[in-house]
Each structure stands twice: as structure tokens, then as C-alpha cells.
Amino acid sequence: MSRKLVKKPKLFKVAVIAALRDLLTYQAPDSIEVWPGQRVLVPLGSRTVTGIVIEPQREATPGVKSREILKVIDAEPLLSPELLTLGLWIAEYYHAPPGETFRAMLPTGAETHRARVVEITERGKLRRDELRSSLLAEARQSEEALVLDYVAEHPGAAIETVKAKSNSASLLPHILKKGWIEVVEIERDRRKTFAVSLRENTAAGAADSAPPRRVNRTAQRIIEALRGEGDAVDHRELLKSANATLATLRKMEQQGIIDLADSRMASRTGGHERTTASIAGSDVPITLTLGQSSAYETLAAHIERDEFGVFLLHGVTGSGKTEVYLRLIARCLERGRSALLLVPEIALTPATQSLFAGRFGHRVARLHSGLSDRERQDAWWRIWRGEATAVLGTRSAVFAPLKNLGVVVVDEEQDGSYKQQETPRYSGRDVAIVRARLAGATAVLGSATPSLESYSNAQQGKYHLLTIAQRVQGRPLANVEIIDMRQEFRETHTQAPISRQLRQEIEAQLASGNQTMILLNRRGYSWFLLCRSCGEAVQCANCSISLTYHRREHRCVCHYCGYTAPVPDRCQACGSEYLQYIGEGTEKIEDKLAELFPQACVARLDRDVASRAGYYLRVLTDFRLGRIQILAGTQLIAKGHDFPGVTLVGVVSADMGLRLPDFRAAERTFQLLTQAAGRAGRGDSPGRVLVQTFYPNHYAVRFAADQHFAGFFSKEMSFRRLMHYPPVTALANVIAQDKDLDEAAKVARLLSDTLNRVADPRHILIMGPNPAPLARIKGRYRIQILLKASSRAYLNQALRQMADECARRRVSPRSVIIDVDPASIM
């Protein structure tokens, strides 16, 4: 990065990593050099915090004395001018604290961190020698000796550890006051990790044999993990799985059970990469279809011009959009520019990972939540150093420190996973477009079912529309048939989740050796437990929602806050023992399928099982290889996969999402059904899709069955215009929240009064305050105000004035959520 010399001393604007809306001004002392993009330690009130240097400030603020920067953390700026500009845009557009925005851009862990440690002084050493030579030391002196011995033998021990060695609360302050020890702050390396291996005498034992010596249960768990999984490259992953601490490892090392070694240079390749590579199959030359070729040539020509532009690539399922992405990235790399490919969830596209690595080799870096902290940090630094120039990742990878960016691809651009649900509440898709603009790069948004916002922008000429209307190799789209579950109930008088027709079709597929996918976008075993006496359901203690029953854990779980509770024997409201399990989730469907088709191998894939390390990859690999005949799951199986052996897709409870009080309900239902239908018939045999629904005449279901996007877009846009919802208007959801309902209501009144005062009623419609559809989440009551504006300028102006009033009234930042362009209004 080029540096512009500045005179010293100099004032700098700094984004403090805290919930502050404004940049603060600090002065750089003569002893240090400061550059935009560096992390610095600065005073904030009585504490020391980290900040990001944004830019020099020419003049001091009148009447304000700037405090000094304490220390520069990084030798080189971590964030480029492009990323600094992007971060400030996000903070302004989404009304987020700039420091919180830049925190999201930085590596997952800083290289160093401040730690308070204890060291023995020269006076302490003399006192220690005195106590050791005394034959008649008093009890108090013996305790002093123990602490001094520990500090002397463990230089750099944490103060908390030393406190634990003190037998009385007054002992440590007494020793500190005497000057025998001192507390100092040091910089510790966060990224240092240890490789852990069993010593030969321990590893030689059988997995079920007794440990080599007397050890506690925690140490036994570590031994069993190392025997079962082999050496651990990163000790933190081992500690997490064994629920242990580093102190336990050090003690085991002293006992001669394990060896610890610095794993900084350890190789990070392992089973995960090998499993991923096995999914995609062989890399053979691919001939592009006419649709692919036309789209690629148009995009490649634009990349050659090194200028910004946004393209919406609308290709039907199975049309080969991924191949177009890969060729564009290859063209970009050939020209010496870097490339970024975003996917909604890395667990959905293991084949893409393999293809990406196979095409671009060592130039690839991956950034997503499926990696360990160490792996993400290593990838981030490889990108920053320029060792990796092609990045594959999920939402947060949009902040990858790539230089000379040439193309940004957002696959499945309509997916709600691109919307961050915590501060800063940005849209990864929209931020990707802004980043491409700042870099002078080409932005490509790809989807078989584009969002209404993107397709509307394409119709208005803001985006360039490219269409691929045929599948590769001329394969036809799957035939979709709707099953009316109302008629099914009238004829069978049962509530079986699998209809007669779907059951017959699965039997036919098994007989012919083909595979089946069953989609049910609801995890768990049953939706909730209902008391048949009083009608009450088992509720979450923190949220206004029923708990879902999970049979595997035999627990009731909240899918919003993670709260779990044992399955009750009686109703908590009336004491009745008549509790009934209502509804079906993927767990129950898996059991039902296994019961109906005992000759078939049935597997399940949802977030519950995908969270187990490597499990989802094993399931997908076995399914691709034909070892699994029936795969049931949530939307994780509905998009991003290419299984040639699947000829039947069954959709259970297709209309579940239509019941939600959200203006995007129909759009999400259409997208999910269309994507699910796209999984069938991707091989040599034609595909068939059966959609079970209680709303067979709903336009979202009908247009999805016809795979007719244009028809759905026209119908849904009529509804959006009538009700003034995006993309016709700009939307923001403002939520007042607090653990106390009265306090939440008080904040909501302040927000409402302010908005009604500052918002122009000719351009902004204010709806509320009203209780949010989910009135309580994670123990906080929620009251929402919806703003519908004729333009984003009017909307942002009103929100900015509202935020200023909250700051003036000292309203806690945690009490107000501002969600611009919300993906949901739940």
C-alpha cells in the first residue's frame, strides 16, 4: 500500500471497536508512526480499546483535547483504502457503529492480545530465599512461600491463576503491597497453537485399556480422543471436543503422557480436503452450451475492459452456471487480477469447493464458518500477503483483503443467508456490489430464482440481464405434479406425512435402482408438544415460541436462542398428563421412511446433523456414490447439489412457509420449491417431482410447479405494489427491545415520536409501534416499527435523525435495532 507522508504530531480519525456511532479523534505521539488501515490501542474513558485508523484529520475539534494513541498494533496497514471506504459505507447505509463494521473485516483473532501476568521481583526473590532458609516458618510465611515459589517457577502466569493459589483473599494483595511480586501487562501471541500427540508408552495401549497412570476424567477424555482421532494439529480443537483446558495438557505433558509442540508450521491439509475432493468427481473438459457460451463471452468481454458493471445471470436449475463462474475467475486470474466467489452456505456446495480447488490449486483460499479459528486466520493472512488470489466463501468473505479485485460472483444471490442478522446487519449481496464498484470490478449475481429486487433492477436497466434457458446436454426440466393433501385426508382419514402416491413413486424408484430426495423444511422430530386438556404448548423460557421436540437428544429445543428443556411428563400449565406430539420434522420423516422402505438405506441432512464435523460430507459422498437410496432433509438439500442418480424429489408440507406473517413468504416458497424441483433429472434419466400441499391453488405453488419465474414475478410484483413493499419501496424495520416490557415500550414510544416528527409523511409511511410477530427472543421483548419510504434518501435521513435523538437521550445501543432492507419482518 502506498503511504502518504504526514507531519508529526498528527491527528487521526479512529473507528473504535465499540458501540459508538461516530469516529473519534486521537493524536499520534512523535514516537510512533501511524497509517490509515492500522489497528491501534487507544484510551476510551477509563479503559483501553482497539481501534482502526481511518484517515488523518487536518484540524483539531474546537474545545476538545485529543488523547494520544497508546500503541500501534500492526507493522503494516491491514485494511486497504478500498476496504476502509467500504466499511464507512456499510456503517452509514445500515446505521451501524463503524468500529463494529471494521471488526467484521478483521481476521477472526488478532495476532496478539493484552494479558495481565504476574512476575517475581528482586525483593521477592530475596524474600523467597529467606523463607526457604527458615526452619521455623509460620503458617502465614509458608503460604507466602507457596505463592512466591509458584510465580518464580511459572514466569508469565496469569493473575487469575496466582489468585487461585492463594489460600486467603488478603494474601495476594499483601504480597503485592510488599513489592515481592508485580502485575505487568504483556502482548501475547493469539495465533500460537500446539500440536498434541500421545507418547509411545501411552499410544501403544488399546483404546479401551486403562490409562498408563492415575489420571482424572478430563485427561482420560483427551487420551481417548487422541487414540481415536490421532494427533491433534491444533490443541484448541482438542480442548473443545474434550471440554478441557490448556493447563490439563501441560500437566499431562509433565506426567509424560503427551507431547506438546508449536504447530505454527504444521500442515493444515487433512481428511476434510480429501473428502471434499472426492465429491466432485473427475475434472474433464466441458463443452459449453450456447446459453453458457453467450453468457460467458459477454461477461469475459466486460472483464477485459476493467470497469464496473452488475450482471444478473438467470439460469434455470442445471444450466451450468458454476462452469461459467469458474471460467470467468480463470480469465480474471490470467489477467493478474483477483477473484471472489460467494455462496450462501458452504455446507450446501462441497462440489464447488472441490472444483474451485481443482481449477486454481494453491491460489485458492476459503473463508467460512466451517473452518477452525486457526484455519480462518491462516487463510486471511494468505490472502492479505497475496499468496491466495481466488477466494471461495460465505457472506463474511466479501471482506477478504484481496488486492486488484477483478470479479465478484454471488451464487444463489436470492438466498436469505446473505443477510447478517447481527450488527452490522448488512446484505452480503449488496455489499459485494458496492465492493465491486470501488474496485472497478465486474459483479455477477447468479440464480435460477432471482430475488425480486435483483430482477426488478435488471428490468429497469440498472443490471445487465443474461439468461440461460436450457439445461446442460439438453436435459429437460423435471415434471412437477401437485398432490392435494386435503383430498388425501378425505379419502384416507389419516394424517400420514407421506401420501399414497409419493410412497408408490418411491417404491418405483427403488425398484429401478434410482435415488429419491425428500424435502421437509422443518428440523426436529415434532413441531411442539401440545396439552390436549388445556391447549397449551411447551414454550421456550426466553422466546415467545414453542419448543421443538428432538428425539435423538430426547430434549425440547428452541431454534431461536438454543434453549433446551427436558421432555415434561405433565403439562406445566394444568398438570395434565395428556401431552401430544404435533407435526413432523426431518427426524420423524427419516424414521418413517426407514419404516416404510426397510430395504433402502435412508439418511438425513439438516443443521442438526450437519453441525457434526465432517458428517454432511460423508452423507453427500455416500449419496453421490449410490450407497444411500433416500435422502431426507431441509433446504440444505434443496439447492447447490448435483446428483445425477436422483430421479424423484418429494416435497412434504410445501406450503409451510406460506403461513408465516412475512411479506416474503410467497417468494421464499416459490424459490424453495423451484430449487428442490431442480435436483431431479440432472442425469440421463428424466426427473419427477411430487409436491404435497394443502394450498394447491396458491400462485407460489402453481408457478413453482410450472417452473415459470416470469409469471410468478409479475403476480408477486402486483402484491408488492399494492401493499408498498420492496422492491417498490425502501423498507426498514426498527425494533425496541428490553428484558423489561415497560422499558421496551418506553423506548418504542420515543422512537415513534421521533420518527413521526422528523419523517416526511409524503414520502414515508410509518407502521407501528406494534408487538413484533416474535414478541420475545432471547429474553428480550420486541416492539417494532416498519418504515416504508419512496426513496432510500428519505429513509436514511429519517433513521439518522432518529439515531441522533437516541444518542442525545442516552438510549442504550442494545435497546434499538435498525434493520435496513430486512430479509424478514419476523
Short mmCIF file of N, CA and C in Angstrom, two decimals, residues 487-613:
data_model
loop_
_atom_site.label_atom_id
_atom_site.label_comp_id
_atom_site.label_asym_id
_atom_site.label_seq_id
_atom_site.Cartn_x
_atom_site.Cartn_y
_atom_site.Cartn_z
N GLN A 487 -57.55 -33.59 -0.28
CA GLN A 487 -58.21 -34.74 -0.88
C GLN A 487 -57.65 -36.04 -0.31
N GLU A 488 -56.35 -36.05 -0.04
CA GLU A 488 -55.73 -37.24 0.56
C GLU A 488 -56.37 -37.55 1.90
N PHE A 489 -56.61 -36.52 2.71
CA PHE A 489 -57.22 -36.74 4.03
C PHE A 489 -58.68 -37.19 3.89
N ARG A 490 -59.41 -36.61 2.94
CA ARG A 490 -60.81 -37.00 2.76
C ARG A 490 -60.94 -38.47 2.36
N GLU A 491 -59.96 -38.96 1.63
CA GLU A 491 -60.03 -40.33 1.14
C GLU A 491 -59.45 -41.35 2.12
N THR A 492 -58.47 -40.96 2.92
CA THR A 492 -57.80 -41.91 3.82
C THR A 492 -58.14 -41.70 5.29
N HIS A 493 -58.62 -40.51 5.64
CA HIS A 493 -58.94 -40.15 7.03
C HIS A 493 -57.73 -40.34 7.94
N THR A 494 -56.53 -40.14 7.39
CA THR A 494 -55.30 -40.20 8.18
C THR A 494 -54.48 -38.95 7.89
N GLN A 495 -53.52 -38.68 8.78
CA GLN A 495 -52.65 -37.53 8.60
C GLN A 495 -51.21 -37.98 8.33
N ALA A 496 -51.05 -39.01 7.55
CA ALA A 496 -49.72 -39.54 7.24
C ALA A 496 -48.91 -38.50 6.47
N PRO A 497 -47.65 -38.27 6.84
CA PRO A 497 -46.84 -37.26 6.14
C PRO A 497 -46.48 -37.66 4.72
N ILE A 498 -46.45 -38.96 4.45
CA ILE A 498 -46.13 -39.46 3.11
C ILE A 498 -47.42 -39.90 2.44
N SER A 499 -47.80 -39.23 1.36
CA SER A 499 -49.04 -39.58 0.66
C SER A 499 -48.90 -40.93 -0.04
N ARG A 500 -50.04 -41.49 -0.43
CA ARG A 500 -50.04 -42.79 -1.12
C ARG A 500 -49.26 -42.71 -2.43
N GLN A 501 -49.48 -41.63 -3.18
CA GLN A 501 -48.81 -41.51 -4.47
C GLN A 501 -47.30 -41.37 -4.31
N LEU A 502 -46.86 -40.58 -3.33
CA LEU A 502 -45.43 -40.42 -3.10
C LEU A 502 -44.80 -41.74 -2.68
N ARG A 503 -45.51 -42.49 -1.84
CA ARG A 503 -44.99 -43.79 -1.42
C ARG A 503 -44.83 -44.73 -2.61
N GLN A 504 -45.82 -44.76 -3.50
CA GLN A 504 -45.74 -45.62 -4.69
C GLN A 504 -44.57 -45.21 -5.59
N GLU A 505 -44.36 -43.89 -5.73
CA GLU A 505 -43.28 -43.43 -6.59
C GLU A 505 -41.91 -43.78 -6.00
N ILE A 506 -41.78 -43.69 -4.67
CA ILE A 506 -40.51 -44.06 -4.05
C ILE A 506 -40.23 -45.54 -4.27
N GLU A 507 -41.26 -46.37 -4.15
CA GLU A 507 -41.10 -47.81 -4.38
C GLU A 507 -40.65 -48.07 -5.81
N ALA A 508 -41.21 -47.32 -6.76
CA ALA A 508 -40.83 -47.49 -8.16
C ALA A 508 -39.37 -47.10 -8.39
N GLN A 509 -38.93 -46.03 -7.74
CA GLN A 509 -37.53 -45.60 -7.90
C GLN A 509 -36.58 -46.63 -7.31
N LEU A 510 -36.93 -47.19 -6.17
CA LEU A 510 -36.09 -48.20 -5.56
C LEU A 510 -36.00 -49.43 -6.45
N ALA A 511 -37.11 -49.80 -7.06
CA ALA A 511 -37.13 -50.98 -7.94
C ALA A 511 -36.26 -50.78 -9.16
N SER A 512 -36.19 -49.54 -9.64
CA SER A 512 -35.40 -49.26 -10.85
C SER A 512 -33.96 -48.88 -10.54
N GLY A 513 -33.62 -48.83 -9.25
CA GLY A 513 -32.24 -48.51 -8.87
C GLY A 513 -31.93 -47.03 -8.84
N ASN A 514 -32.94 -46.18 -8.86
CA ASN A 514 -32.72 -44.73 -8.82
C ASN A 514 -32.85 -44.20 -7.40
N GLN A 515 -32.50 -42.94 -7.22
CA GLN A 515 -32.48 -42.34 -5.89
C GLN A 515 -33.59 -41.31 -5.72
N THR A 516 -33.92 -41.04 -4.45
CA THR A 516 -35.00 -40.12 -4.11
C THR A 516 -34.52 -39.12 -3.07
N MET A 517 -34.98 -37.88 -3.21
CA MET A 517 -34.77 -36.86 -2.19
C MET A 517 -36.12 -36.41 -1.66
N ILE A 518 -36.22 -36.30 -0.33
CA ILE A 518 -37.45 -35.85 0.32
C ILE A 518 -37.15 -34.56 1.07
N LEU A 519 -37.85 -33.50 0.71
CA LEU A 519 -37.63 -32.19 1.33
C LEU A 519 -38.73 -31.88 2.33
N LEU A 520 -38.32 -31.57 3.55
CA LEU A 520 -39.23 -31.07 4.58
C LEU A 520 -38.46 -29.99 5.33
N ASN A 521 -38.85 -28.74 5.15
CA ASN A 521 -38.05 -27.64 5.69
C ASN A 521 -38.40 -27.37 7.16
N ARG A 522 -38.29 -28.42 7.96
CA ARG A 522 -38.54 -28.31 9.40
C ARG A 522 -37.73 -29.38 10.10
N ARG A 523 -36.76 -28.99 10.88
CA ARG A 523 -35.94 -29.98 11.56
C ARG A 523 -36.55 -30.38 12.89
N GLY A 524 -35.94 -31.38 13.53
CA GLY A 524 -36.50 -31.93 14.76
C GLY A 524 -37.41 -33.11 14.46
N TYR A 525 -38.03 -33.63 15.50
CA TYR A 525 -38.92 -34.78 15.35
C TYR A 525 -40.38 -34.32 15.25
N SER A 526 -40.81 -33.50 16.19
CA SER A 526 -42.16 -32.94 16.16
C SER A 526 -42.08 -31.44 16.36
N TRP A 527 -43.05 -30.72 15.80
CA TRP A 527 -43.04 -29.27 15.89
C TRP A 527 -43.11 -28.79 17.32
N PHE A 528 -43.99 -29.39 18.12
CA PHE A 528 -44.13 -28.99 19.51
C PHE A 528 -44.96 -30.03 20.26
N LEU A 529 -45.00 -29.88 21.60
CA LEU A 529 -45.82 -30.72 22.46
C LEU A 529 -47.04 -29.92 22.90
N LEU A 530 -48.21 -30.49 22.68
CA LEU A 530 -49.47 -29.80 22.97
C LEU A 530 -50.23 -30.55 24.05
N CYS A 531 -50.75 -29.81 25.02
CA CYS A 531 -51.60 -30.40 26.05
C CYS A 531 -53.01 -30.51 25.50
N ARG A 532 -53.53 -31.72 25.46
CA ARG A 532 -54.87 -31.93 24.92
C ARG A 532 -55.96 -31.50 25.91
N SER A 533 -55.60 -31.22 27.15
CA SER A 533 -56.59 -30.80 28.15
C SER A 533 -56.82 -29.29 28.11
N CYS A 534 -55.72 -28.51 28.10
CA CYS A 534 -55.87 -27.06 28.17
C CYS A 534 -55.42 -26.34 26.90
N GLY A 535 -54.76 -27.06 25.98
CA GLY A 535 -54.36 -26.44 24.72
C GLY A 535 -53.04 -25.69 24.77
N GLU A 536 -52.34 -25.71 25.90
CA GLU A 536 -51.06 -25.03 26.00
C GLU A 536 -49.95 -25.88 25.39
N ALA A 537 -48.98 -25.20 24.77
CA ALA A 537 -47.81 -25.88 24.24
C ALA A 537 -46.60 -25.61 25.12
N VAL A 538 -45.61 -26.48 25.06
CA VAL A 538 -44.39 -26.28 25.84
C VAL A 538 -43.61 -25.13 25.22
N GLN A 539 -43.43 -24.05 25.99
CA GLN A 539 -42.86 -22.82 25.48
C GLN A 539 -41.40 -22.67 25.89
N CYS A 540 -40.66 -21.88 25.07
CA CYS A 540 -39.29 -21.51 25.41
C CYS A 540 -39.31 -20.54 26.59
N ALA A 541 -38.31 -20.65 27.46
CA ALA A 541 -38.24 -19.74 28.61
C ALA A 541 -37.79 -18.35 28.21
N ASN A 542 -37.18 -18.22 27.02
CA ASN A 542 -36.61 -16.94 26.61
C ASN A 542 -37.33 -16.30 25.43
N CYS A 543 -38.08 -17.10 24.66
CA CYS A 543 -38.69 -16.61 23.43
C CYS A 543 -40.18 -16.93 23.41
N SER A 544 -40.93 -16.15 22.67
CA SER A 544 -42.37 -16.39 22.56
C SER A 544 -42.63 -17.37 21.42
N ILE A 545 -42.14 -18.59 21.62
CA ILE A 545 -42.29 -19.62 20.59
C ILE A 545 -42.26 -20.98 21.26
N SER A 546 -42.94 -21.94 20.64
CA SER A 546 -42.96 -23.30 21.18
C SER A 546 -41.63 -23.99 20.94
N LEU A 547 -41.30 -24.90 21.86
CA LEU A 547 -40.08 -25.69 21.71
C LEU A 547 -40.33 -26.85 20.75
N THR A 548 -39.30 -27.19 19.98
CA THR A 548 -39.36 -28.31 19.05
C THR A 548 -38.80 -29.56 19.72
N TYR A 549 -39.49 -30.66 19.55
CA TYR A 549 -39.02 -31.92 20.16
C TYR A 549 -38.00 -32.58 19.26
N HIS A 550 -36.83 -32.89 19.84
CA HIS A 550 -35.76 -33.61 19.15
C HIS A 550 -35.62 -34.98 19.80
N ARG A 551 -35.91 -36.01 19.03
CA ARG A 551 -35.95 -37.36 19.60
C ARG A 551 -34.56 -37.89 19.92
N ARG A 552 -33.60 -37.58 19.08
CA ARG A 552 -32.26 -38.12 19.28
C ARG A 552 -31.69 -37.72 20.64
N GLU A 553 -31.87 -36.45 21.01
CA GLU A 553 -31.41 -35.98 22.32
C GLU A 553 -32.48 -36.14 23.38
N HIS A 554 -33.72 -36.47 22.96
CA HIS A 554 -34.89 -36.52 23.85
C HIS A 554 -34.97 -35.23 24.66
N ARG A 555 -34.92 -34.12 23.93
CA ARG A 555 -34.99 -32.80 24.53
C ARG A 555 -35.92 -31.93 23.70
N CYS A 556 -36.43 -30.89 24.34
CA CYS A 556 -37.19 -29.85 23.65
C CYS A 556 -36.24 -28.67 23.42
N VAL A 557 -36.18 -28.19 22.18
CA VAL A 557 -35.15 -27.22 21.79
C VAL A 557 -35.80 -26.00 21.16
N CYS A 558 -35.27 -24.81 21.49
CA CYS A 558 -35.68 -23.58 20.82
C CYS A 558 -34.72 -23.31 19.67
N HIS A 559 -35.24 -23.14 18.47
CA HIS A 559 -34.40 -22.91 17.31
C HIS A 559 -34.01 -21.45 17.13
N TYR A 560 -34.41 -20.61 18.08
CA TYR A 560 -34.04 -19.20 18.01
C TYR A 560 -32.93 -18.85 18.99
N CYS A 561 -33.01 -19.33 20.22
CA CYS A 561 -31.99 -18.97 21.21
C CYS A 561 -31.15 -20.16 21.66
N GLY A 562 -31.55 -21.38 21.29
CA GLY A 562 -30.79 -22.57 21.68
C GLY A 562 -31.16 -23.14 23.03
N TYR A 563 -32.15 -22.56 23.69
CA TYR A 563 -32.60 -23.07 24.99
C TYR A 563 -33.11 -24.50 24.85
N THR A 564 -32.76 -25.35 25.81
CA THR A 564 -33.24 -26.73 25.80
C THR A 564 -33.89 -27.05 27.15
N ALA A 565 -34.82 -27.97 27.12
CA ALA A 565 -35.52 -28.39 28.33
C ALA A 565 -35.83 -29.88 28.23
N PRO A 566 -35.88 -30.56 29.35
CA PRO A 566 -36.27 -31.98 29.31
C PRO A 566 -37.73 -32.12 28.87
N VAL A 567 -38.04 -33.27 28.31
CA VAL A 567 -39.42 -33.53 27.88
C VAL A 567 -40.29 -33.71 29.12
N PRO A 568 -41.31 -32.87 29.30
CA PRO A 568 -42.11 -32.96 30.53
C PRO A 568 -43.03 -34.18 30.54
N ASP A 569 -43.33 -34.66 31.74
CA ASP A 569 -44.30 -35.75 31.90
C ASP A 569 -45.72 -35.23 31.97
N ARG A 570 -45.84 -33.99 32.44
CA ARG A 570 -47.16 -33.38 32.58
C ARG A 570 -47.14 -31.95 32.07
N CYS A 571 -48.33 -31.46 31.78
CA CYS A 571 -48.47 -30.08 31.32
C CYS A 571 -48.07 -29.13 32.44
N GLN A 572 -47.22 -28.16 32.13
CA GLN A 572 -46.77 -27.22 33.14
C GLN A 572 -47.87 -26.24 33.52
N ALA A 573 -48.89 -26.11 32.66
CA ALA A 573 -49.97 -25.15 32.93
C ALA A 573 -51.08 -25.76 33.79
N CYS A 574 -51.53 -26.98 33.43
CA CYS A 574 -52.68 -27.56 34.14
C CYS A 574 -52.38 -28.87 34.83
N GLY A 575 -51.19 -29.41 34.64
CA GLY A 575 -50.81 -30.66 35.29
C GLY A 575 -51.31 -31.91 34.60
N SER A 576 -51.96 -31.76 33.44
CA SER A 576 -52.48 -32.92 32.73
C SER A 576 -51.35 -33.77 32.16
N GLU A 577 -51.57 -35.07 32.11
CA GLU A 577 -50.57 -35.98 31.54
C GLU A 577 -50.82 -36.25 30.06
N TYR A 578 -51.84 -35.60 29.49
CA TYR A 578 -52.20 -35.87 28.10
C TYR A 578 -51.46 -34.90 27.17
N LEU A 579 -50.19 -35.19 26.93
CA LEU A 579 -49.37 -34.38 26.03
C LEU A 579 -49.25 -35.10 24.69
N GLN A 580 -49.41 -34.35 23.62
CA GLN A 580 -49.39 -34.94 22.28
C GLN A 580 -48.31 -34.27 21.43
N TYR A 581 -47.59 -35.10 20.69
CA TYR A 581 -46.57 -34.59 19.76
C TYR A 581 -47.27 -34.18 18.46
N ILE A 582 -47.09 -32.90 18.08
CA ILE A 582 -47.78 -32.35 16.91
C ILE A 582 -46.77 -32.09 15.79
N GLY A 583 -47.13 -32.49 14.58
CA GLY A 583 -46.34 -32.18 13.40
C GLY A 583 -45.17 -33.11 13.18
N GLU A 584 -44.55 -32.99 12.01
CA GLU A 584 -43.42 -33.82 11.64
C GLU A 584 -42.23 -32.96 11.24
N GLY A 585 -41.06 -33.34 11.75
CA GLY A 585 -39.81 -32.75 11.32
C GLY A 585 -38.98 -33.78 10.58
N THR A 586 -37.78 -33.39 10.19
CA THR A 586 -36.94 -34.29 9.39
C THR A 586 -36.57 -35.57 10.14
N GLU A 587 -36.42 -35.47 11.47
CA GLU A 587 -36.13 -36.68 12.25
C GLU A 587 -37.24 -37.72 12.09
N LYS A 588 -38.48 -37.25 12.20
CA LYS A 588 -39.62 -38.16 12.11
C LYS A 588 -39.77 -38.71 10.70
N ILE A 589 -39.53 -37.86 9.69
CA ILE A 589 -39.63 -38.32 8.31
C ILE A 589 -38.57 -39.37 8.03
N GLU A 590 -37.38 -39.20 8.57
CA GLU A 590 -36.32 -40.20 8.38
C GLU A 590 -36.76 -41.54 8.96
N ASP A 591 -37.31 -41.51 10.18
CA ASP A 591 -37.78 -42.76 10.80
C ASP A 591 -38.92 -43.38 10.00
N LYS A 592 -39.84 -42.54 9.52
CA LYS A 592 -40.98 -43.04 8.76
C LYS A 592 -40.54 -43.68 7.45
N LEU A 593 -39.60 -43.06 6.77
CA LEU A 593 -39.10 -43.63 5.52
C LEU A 593 -38.39 -44.96 5.75
N ALA A 594 -37.61 -45.03 6.82
CA ALA A 594 -36.92 -46.27 7.15
C ALA A 594 -37.91 -47.38 7.47
N GLU A 595 -39.03 -47.00 8.09
CA GLU A 595 -40.07 -47.98 8.42
C GLU A 595 -40.80 -48.45 7.16
N LEU A 596 -41.11 -47.51 6.26
CA LEU A 596 -41.86 -47.86 5.05
C LEU A 596 -41.00 -48.63 4.05
N PHE A 597 -39.71 -48.31 4.01
CA PHE A 597 -38.82 -48.93 3.00
C PHE A 597 -37.61 -49.55 3.69
N PRO A 598 -37.81 -50.66 4.39
CA PRO A 598 -36.72 -51.29 5.15
C PRO A 598 -35.58 -51.79 4.26
N GLN A 599 -35.87 -51.98 2.97
CA GLN A 599 -34.82 -52.47 2.08
C GLN A 599 -33.88 -51.36 1.63
N ALA A 600 -34.22 -50.11 1.91
CA ALA A 600 -33.43 -48.98 1.43
C ALA A 600 -32.56 -48.41 2.55
N CYS A 601 -31.47 -47.79 2.16
CA CYS A 601 -30.62 -47.04 3.09
C CYS A 601 -31.12 -45.60 3.10
N VAL A 602 -31.56 -45.13 4.25
CA VAL A 602 -32.13 -43.79 4.40
C VAL A 602 -31.21 -42.93 5.25
N ALA A 603 -31.01 -41.69 4.84
CA ALA A 603 -30.17 -40.76 5.61
C ALA A 603 -30.87 -39.42 5.69
N ARG A 604 -30.40 -38.62 6.60
CA ARG A 604 -30.99 -37.30 6.84
C ARG A 604 -29.90 -36.24 6.83
N LEU A 605 -30.24 -35.05 6.32
CA LEU A 605 -29.29 -33.95 6.31
C LEU A 605 -30.03 -32.66 6.66
N ASP A 606 -29.75 -32.14 7.84
CA ASP A 606 -30.27 -30.85 8.27
C ASP A 606 -29.21 -30.20 9.16
N ARG A 607 -29.50 -29.06 9.75
CA ARG A 607 -28.49 -28.37 10.54
C ARG A 607 -28.08 -29.16 11.78
N ASP A 608 -28.96 -29.97 12.29
CA ASP A 608 -28.63 -30.76 13.48
C ASP A 608 -27.51 -31.75 13.20
N VAL A 609 -27.60 -32.44 12.09
CA VAL A 609 -26.56 -33.43 11.77
C VAL A 609 -25.38 -32.80 11.03
N ALA A 610 -25.63 -31.71 10.29
CA ALA A 610 -24.55 -31.07 9.56
C ALA A 610 -23.55 -30.41 10.49
N SER A 611 -23.96 -30.12 11.73
CA SER A 611 -23.05 -29.50 12.69
C SER A 611 -21.98 -30.47 13.18
N ARG A 612 -22.20 -31.76 12.97
CA ARG A 612 -21.17 -32.73 13.36
C ARG A 612 -20.06 -32.71 12.33
N ALA A 613 -18.83 -32.59 12.82
CA ALA A 613 -17.69 -32.40 11.94
C ALA A 613 -17.60 -33.49 10.88
#
